[in-house]
Amino acid sequence: MCVAFSYERACHLHNNKCSYQSLNMEEENTVVVETEDVTVSVAPASPAPQEASSTQEEEEEEDRDEIFLSRAIEEAYKAVESGDGRPFGAVVVRNGEVVVSCHNMVLKHTDITAHAELIAIREACKKLDQINLSDCEIYASCEPCPMCFSAITLSRIKRLVYGANAEAAVAIGFNPFIGGTLKGADFHEKPQLEIKKVDGKGEEVFEKTKGKFQMS
Amino acid sequence: MCVAFSYERACHLHNNKCSYQSLNMEEENTVVVETEDVTVSVAPASPAPQEASSTQEEEEEEDRDEIFLSRAIEEAYKAVESGDGRPFGAVVVRNGEVVVSCHNMVLKHTDITAHAELIAIREACKKLDQINLSDCEIYASCEPCPMCFSAITLSRIKRLVYGANAEAAVAIGFNPFIGGTLKGADFHEKPQLEIKKVDGKGEEVFEKTKGKFQMS
């Protein structure tokens, strides 16, 4: 069977455009920002123009993150429903467009490296015909394991937004090795990458799929 | 182009048998053993039987490691000569037989994740039809980067033998991120994996290929 074919089956390539104002990524050290699901900021009655603009940008970023993270979470459910693999999904985005949308294919491909993020990075490289993804962001249903986090770093992706903490996956039986990547000092010091944790539906994936797939 | 086809082109599948006495892997914490290239131990004139056996086993292990590591290093040179990628090679071995022998394909596949060890693990999983490679060893021309080391850990490969220190690759311009994996505390505490560093030809790969490939 042709691997390219089966990857394409799992890796839906889209050009859906999400209208939003381009963000000015700050060049600062990596921070893990844990935010509640879509916090709506209320602007004061007579805001200074700069403050209003900042609030609008933040809201647009929240909306955008909600859309793409939901897509990654949908992929996580698809992985289990299809029997392709474990409940993990990932989406690579460039300029507000989905480049690739993928899920875990470990079982389908009998390949322990076929994690959602790794496949997404591989397919994004091919689709964009470049090995440097510094103009891309990645949305992952769960905190990436050390392998996937390293792949993200190697690819120079500029921003990571994720749902569940890895501990939620470890709690239902996944290899404890996958947890704690972002807590390691080595991985914190990546100035080119902004990391954002979004609470909410990411953790639900594991609760809802528990028992529907084999750990083997 | 079919990915499976092109991976097979880079990933020579062999059944070469190397006769050696099976080793009893000790269940102990991971240690990085830095040894000189093929140290020959001289047995005493009248050794106790157990000592003689131990020396013989050590010599056989050295010979075996020399053969498979040389193969991984050959792959590293092939990567550059063929234009497929960077100077890194990896070989997965089970019961003294080469399962797969691969090299870096980052350029050929336009895939930043197509490192030698990652491809070797993927192809070994497929060839052996299992995602648990706990009965396998991996030989790498260079100390694996964090992505590949994590893939090795996820695959549960029981033993890693490598040539060059990652610093040798960093010294000729590779991403500093690839260095220092094995120095990190997170990666040291893997009781199922024995790690061995072999000095010598691994470092030479970078000296000899420097300038023959683009870093891009």
XYZ file of C-alpha atoms in Angstrom:
432
model
C 0.000 0.000 0.000
C 1.256 3.436 -0.828
C 2.041 5.404 2.302
C 1.409 8.697 0.568
C -2.097 7.584 -0.257
C -2.932 6.519 3.263
C -1.415 9.637 4.771
C -3.581 11.713 2.486
C -6.621 9.810 3.625
C -5.904 10.795 7.222
C -4.550 14.181 6.409
C -7.300 16.319 4.969
C -5.816 19.172 3.021
C -7.939 22.275 3.086
C -7.831 25.856 2.057
C -10.505 27.108 4.407
C -9.868 30.740 5.064
C -10.513 32.239 8.461
C -10.680 36.012 8.320
C -8.746 37.640 11.117
C -6.322 40.420 11.652
C -2.720 39.329 11.377
C -1.020 39.291 14.747
C 2.280 40.838 15.530
C 4.124 37.995 17.242
C 6.283 39.321 20.006
C 9.893 38.235 19.931
C 10.199 37.019 23.480
C 11.119 33.863 25.331
C 8.749 30.942 25.230
C 5.901 31.123 27.689
C 3.178 28.624 28.375
C 0.024 30.652 28.711
C -2.817 28.759 30.326
C -6.090 30.435 29.441
C -9.728 29.611 29.987
C -11.811 28.696 26.955
C -12.600 31.924 25.051
C -12.374 34.633 27.672
C -14.327 37.698 26.533
C -12.753 40.955 27.623
C -15.161 43.856 28.243
C -13.820 47.153 26.978
C -14.242 50.214 29.215
C -16.843 52.852 28.216
C -14.275 55.297 26.804
C -11.203 53.293 26.010
C -8.023 54.817 24.726
C -7.708 53.882 21.000
C -4.642 51.700 21.560
C -6.360 49.712 24.324
C -9.424 49.113 22.186
C -7.292 47.846 19.337
C -5.407 45.528 21.652
C -8.650 44.087 23.025
C -10.012 43.540 19.522
C -6.852 41.735 18.487
C -6.985 39.552 21.566
C -10.610 38.630 20.855
C -9.804 37.801 17.253
C -6.910 35.648 18.381
C -9.193 33.846 20.834
C -11.770 33.210 18.104
C -9.156 31.988 15.694
C -7.579 29.694 18.294
C -11.015 28.321 19.176
C -11.703 27.438 15.532
C -8.410 25.730 14.792
C -8.122 23.969 18.148
C -11.653 22.612 17.688
C -10.555 21.253 14.345
C -7.571 19.487 15.965
C -9.902 18.038 18.595
C -12.290 16.788 15.885
C -9.325 14.980 14.360
C -8.572 13.354 17.720
C -12.074 11.871 17.796
C -11.730 10.763 14.160
C -8.548 8.844 15.004
C -10.484 6.620 17.395
C -13.724 6.438 15.392
C -11.874 5.327 12.277
C -9.641 2.912 14.175
C -6.617 4.632 12.676
C -4.995 5.344 16.011
C -5.131 7.059 19.374
C -7.132 10.203 20.288
C -4.775 12.919 19.117
C -5.193 15.490 16.358
C -3.119 18.340 14.935
C -3.632 21.172 12.461
C -0.959 23.311 10.798
C -2.081 26.839 9.919
C -0.431 29.541 7.821
C -1.815 33.047 7.365
C -5.150 31.964 8.786
C -5.505 29.030 6.406
C -5.444 25.371 7.341
C -2.484 23.766 5.582
C -3.066 20.224 6.860
C -5.383 18.626 9.390
C -4.259 15.226 10.666
C -4.775 12.582 13.306
C -2.805 9.802 14.948
C -2.201 6.870 12.561
C -0.127 4.584 14.780
C -2.446 1.617 14.342
C -3.352 2.135 10.690
C 0.292 2.364 9.654
C 1.758 0.087 12.340
C 4.161 2.948 13.037
C 4.925 4.146 16.561
C 6.106 7.493 15.120
C 2.804 8.245 13.344
C 1.676 10.835 15.884
C -0.696 13.556 14.707
C 1.788 16.423 15.042
C 4.576 14.523 13.304
C 2.350 13.621 10.360
C 1.039 17.194 10.219
C 4.560 18.615 10.062
C 5.626 16.097 7.429
C 2.594 16.786 5.251
C 2.836 20.555 5.734
C 6.478 20.463 4.591
C 5.472 18.557 1.473
C 2.451 20.697 0.700
C 4.324 23.978 1.154
C 7.481 22.513 -0.449
C 9.678 23.784 2.385
C 11.347 22.286 5.453
C 11.246 25.549 7.386
C 7.765 26.184 8.774
C 8.621 29.395 10.619
C 5.596 31.097 9.070
C 3.229 28.454 10.460
C 1.388 27.725 13.681
C 0.371 24.301 14.984
C -2.778 23.431 16.916
C -2.696 20.158 18.862
C -5.546 18.512 20.747
C -3.068 17.596 23.483
C 0.292 18.815 24.739
C 2.805 17.296 22.318
C 5.001 14.421 23.445
C 8.775 14.979 23.456
C 9.101 13.527 19.933
C 6.441 15.818 18.497
C 7.600 18.820 20.465
C 11.091 18.267 19.103
C 9.718 17.983 15.571
C 7.881 21.284 16.100
C 11.112 22.880 17.270
C 13.132 21.462 14.365
C 10.522 22.735 11.894
C 10.793 26.233 13.447
C 7.008 26.541 13.701
C 6.424 29.865 15.442
C 3.424 29.161 17.651
C 1.877 26.147 19.384
C -1.658 26.120 20.774
C -2.783 22.958 22.540
C -5.769 21.587 24.408
C -5.281 18.881 27.009
C -2.323 18.583 29.297
C -0.371 15.414 28.565
C -1.153 14.251 32.091
C -4.771 13.720 30.940
C -3.519 11.153 28.413
C -1.152 9.549 30.898
C -4.096 9.287 33.315
C -5.934 6.937 30.911
C -2.923 4.722 30.349
C -0.601 6.365 27.845
C 3.144 6.090 28.272
C 4.177 8.519 31.051
C 7.050 9.517 28.795
C 4.663 11.657 26.742
C 3.967 13.941 29.708
C 5.981 16.780 31.029
C 7.735 17.833 27.844
C 6.983 21.486 28.281
C 8.089 21.445 31.891
C 11.613 20.452 30.916
C 14.107 23.305 30.975
C 15.596 22.253 27.639
C 12.307 22.804 25.870
C 11.451 26.090 27.527
C 14.288 28.021 26.029
C 13.046 28.278 22.461
C 12.747 31.979 21.688
C 11.159 31.408 18.269
C 8.156 29.542 19.624
C 5.145 30.873 21.499
C 3.169 28.213 23.341
C -0.431 28.509 24.521
C -2.455 26.015 26.549
C -6.229 26.225 26.143
C -8.331 24.595 28.852
C -11.508 22.718 28.105
C -12.326 20.304 25.326
C -8.859 18.850 24.927
C -9.082 16.886 28.166
C -12.613 15.705 27.270
C -11.222 13.779 24.306
C -9.591 11.274 26.627
C -12.617 10.941 28.864
C -14.920 10.365 25.884
C -12.699 7.922 23.997
C -11.409 5.943 26.977
C -12.227 2.288 26.435
C -12.897 2.708 22.719
C -9.348 1.893 21.652
C -6.636 -0.534 22.670
C -3.376 0.650 24.187
C -1.498 -2.527 23.101
C 5.273 9.774 -5.983
C 4.598 7.005 -3.546
C 6.262 7.663 -0.222
C 6.506 3.966 0.540
C 8.497 3.457 -2.635
C 10.929 6.240 -1.961
C 11.416 5.225 1.657
C 12.253 1.732 0.489
C 14.815 3.156 -1.876
C 16.577 4.796 1.053
C 15.870 2.050 3.476
C 17.661 -1.086 2.388
C 15.991 -4.085 3.942
C 18.394 -6.912 4.618
C 18.535 -10.242 6.320
C 22.306 -10.370 6.781
C 23.033 -12.583 9.716
C 25.862 -11.793 12.059
C 26.763 -14.799 14.165
C 27.287 -13.870 17.809
C 26.345 -15.087 21.205
C 23.166 -13.561 22.508
C 23.832 -11.110 25.305
C 22.025 -11.040 28.579
C 20.988 -7.397 28.855
C 21.199 -6.237 32.435
C 18.118 -4.569 33.818
C 19.668 -1.412 35.150
C 19.323 2.318 34.747
C 20.457 3.932 31.531
C 24.153 4.622 31.298
C 26.078 6.310 28.553
C 29.222 4.234 28.136
C 31.922 5.999 26.192
C 34.341 3.429 24.820
C 37.282 3.539 22.472
C 36.894 1.937 19.063
C 37.079 -1.856 19.472
C 39.028 -2.393 22.642
C 40.452 -5.929 22.696
C 40.595 -7.453 26.134
C 43.372 -9.989 26.739
C 42.302 -12.935 28.823
C 44.628 -14.090 31.616
C 46.620 -17.317 31.153
C 44.408 -19.405 33.414
C 41.148 -17.582 33.702
C 38.297 -18.708 35.836
C 35.615 -20.093 33.478
C 33.154 -17.299 34.260
C 35.742 -14.587 33.613
C 36.731 -16.123 30.292
C 33.128 -16.319 29.221
C 32.558 -12.700 30.191
C 35.580 -11.536 28.193
C 34.493 -13.539 25.184
C 31.020 -12.040 25.362
C 32.467 -8.559 25.603
C 34.666 -9.157 22.564
C 31.743 -10.499 20.595
C 29.679 -7.488 21.565
C 32.478 -5.156 20.468
C 32.748 -6.949 17.106
C 29.020 -6.856 16.598
C 28.792 -3.177 17.517
C 31.670 -2.407 15.143
C 29.860 -4.108 12.243
C 26.478 -2.484 12.738
C 27.803 0.955 13.625
C 29.977 0.886 10.492
C 26.847 0.131 8.513
C 25.076 3.144 10.045
C 28.087 5.304 9.210
C 28.069 4.047 5.604
C 24.454 5.173 5.419
C 25.450 8.636 6.662
C 27.885 8.993 3.761
C 25.245 7.691 1.337
C 22.817 10.396 2.459
C 25.191 13.099 1.251
C 26.514 11.263 -1.819
C 22.986 10.617 -3.074
C 21.800 14.130 -2.244
C 18.968 12.610 -0.229
C 19.821 14.485 2.933
C 22.289 15.198 5.695
C 25.097 12.926 6.949
C 23.211 10.701 9.349
C 22.522 6.962 9.210
C 20.751 4.417 11.397
C 20.354 0.660 11.507
C 17.799 -1.362 13.478
C 18.976 -4.839 14.501
C 17.099 -7.776 15.983
C 18.721 -11.018 17.098
C 21.893 -10.119 15.250
C 20.100 -9.436 11.973
C 19.745 -6.081 10.276
C 16.049 -5.255 10.085
C 16.423 -1.921 8.269
C 19.339 0.300 7.300
C 18.427 3.913 6.543
C 19.755 7.403 6.052
C 18.528 10.969 6.368
C 15.988 11.870 3.665
C 15.136 15.446 4.668
C 15.991 16.883 1.255
C 14.690 14.046 -0.912
C 11.304 14.087 0.807
C 11.201 17.789 1.725
C 10.391 16.611 5.223
C 12.120 18.030 8.291
C 11.157 14.902 10.244
C 12.855 12.469 7.832
C 15.816 11.801 10.116
C 17.611 8.470 9.769
C 16.551 7.080 13.145
C 12.914 8.101 12.688
C 12.727 6.465 9.262
C 14.497 3.377 10.612
C 11.994 3.013 13.452
C 9.049 3.560 11.116
C 10.285 1.012 8.614
C 11.258 -1.492 11.307
C 7.735 -1.265 12.769
C 6.259 -1.968 9.357
C 8.645 -4.770 8.476
C 8.213 -6.536 11.818
C 4.492 -5.668 11.918
C 4.727 -4.387 15.493
C 4.873 -0.988 17.177
C 6.837 -2.306 20.146
C 10.490 -2.755 19.232
C 11.656 -3.858 22.691
C 13.503 -6.800 21.137
C 15.531 -4.495 18.879
C 18.688 -2.390 19.091
C 19.438 0.746 17.098
C 22.821 1.865 15.763
C 23.120 5.542 14.852
C 26.065 7.281 13.199
C 25.530 10.234 15.543
C 23.917 10.848 18.925
C 20.203 11.096 18.183
C 18.484 14.479 18.297
C 15.665 14.935 20.849
C 13.022 13.956 18.262
C 14.791 10.728 17.347
C 15.737 9.927 20.910
C 12.094 10.328 21.877
C 11.041 8.059 19.018
C 13.544 5.464 20.245
C 12.070 5.719 23.730
C 8.480 5.477 22.478
C 9.375 2.397 20.419
C 10.875 0.767 23.539
C 14.040 -0.177 21.661
C 16.281 -1.780 24.280
C 19.743 -0.586 23.273
C 21.261 2.394 21.455
C 24.824 2.447 20.125
C 25.990 5.643 18.484
C 29.085 7.133 16.913
C 29.603 10.885 16.920
C 28.559 13.195 19.710
C 25.873 15.600 18.515
C 28.275 18.436 19.237
C 30.278 17.310 16.193
C 27.241 17.988 13.999
C 26.498 21.280 15.727
C 30.128 22.278 15.148
C 29.619 22.152 11.370
C 26.435 24.196 11.467
C 23.543 21.957 12.473
C 20.815 23.300 14.743
C 22.199 23.391 18.309
C 18.871 21.921 19.378
C 20.022 18.500 18.197
C 22.839 18.420 20.752
C 22.748 17.513 24.363
C 19.750 15.190 24.330
C 21.423 12.532 26.360
C 22.657 15.021 28.908
C 19.121 15.990 29.858
C 17.852 14.455 33.077
C 14.496 13.573 31.520
C 16.128 11.307 29.001
C 18.534 9.627 31.398
C 15.898 7.893 33.443
C 14.844 5.257 30.942
C 15.464 1.917 32.607
C 14.606 -0.114 29.503
C 17.306 1.425 27.336
C 21.053 0.855 27.394
C 23.042 3.540 25.590
C 26.592 3.190 24.310
C 28.779 5.845 22.705
C 31.552 4.574 20.412
C 34.376 6.969 19.629
C 35.961 7.166 16.225
C 34.437 7.139 12.783
C 31.173 8.805 13.697
C 32.760 12.215 14.099
C 34.712 11.750 10.850
C 31.459 11.717 8.897
C 30.957 15.410 9.561
C 34.544 16.344 8.786
C 34.451 14.426 5.497
C 31.061 15.624 4.303
C 31.333 19.238 5.432
C 30.803 21.496 2.438
C 29.247 18.745 0.313
C 25.683 19.532 1.309
C 23.598 22.625 1.965
C 22.233 23.410 5.401
C 19.392 25.550 3.950
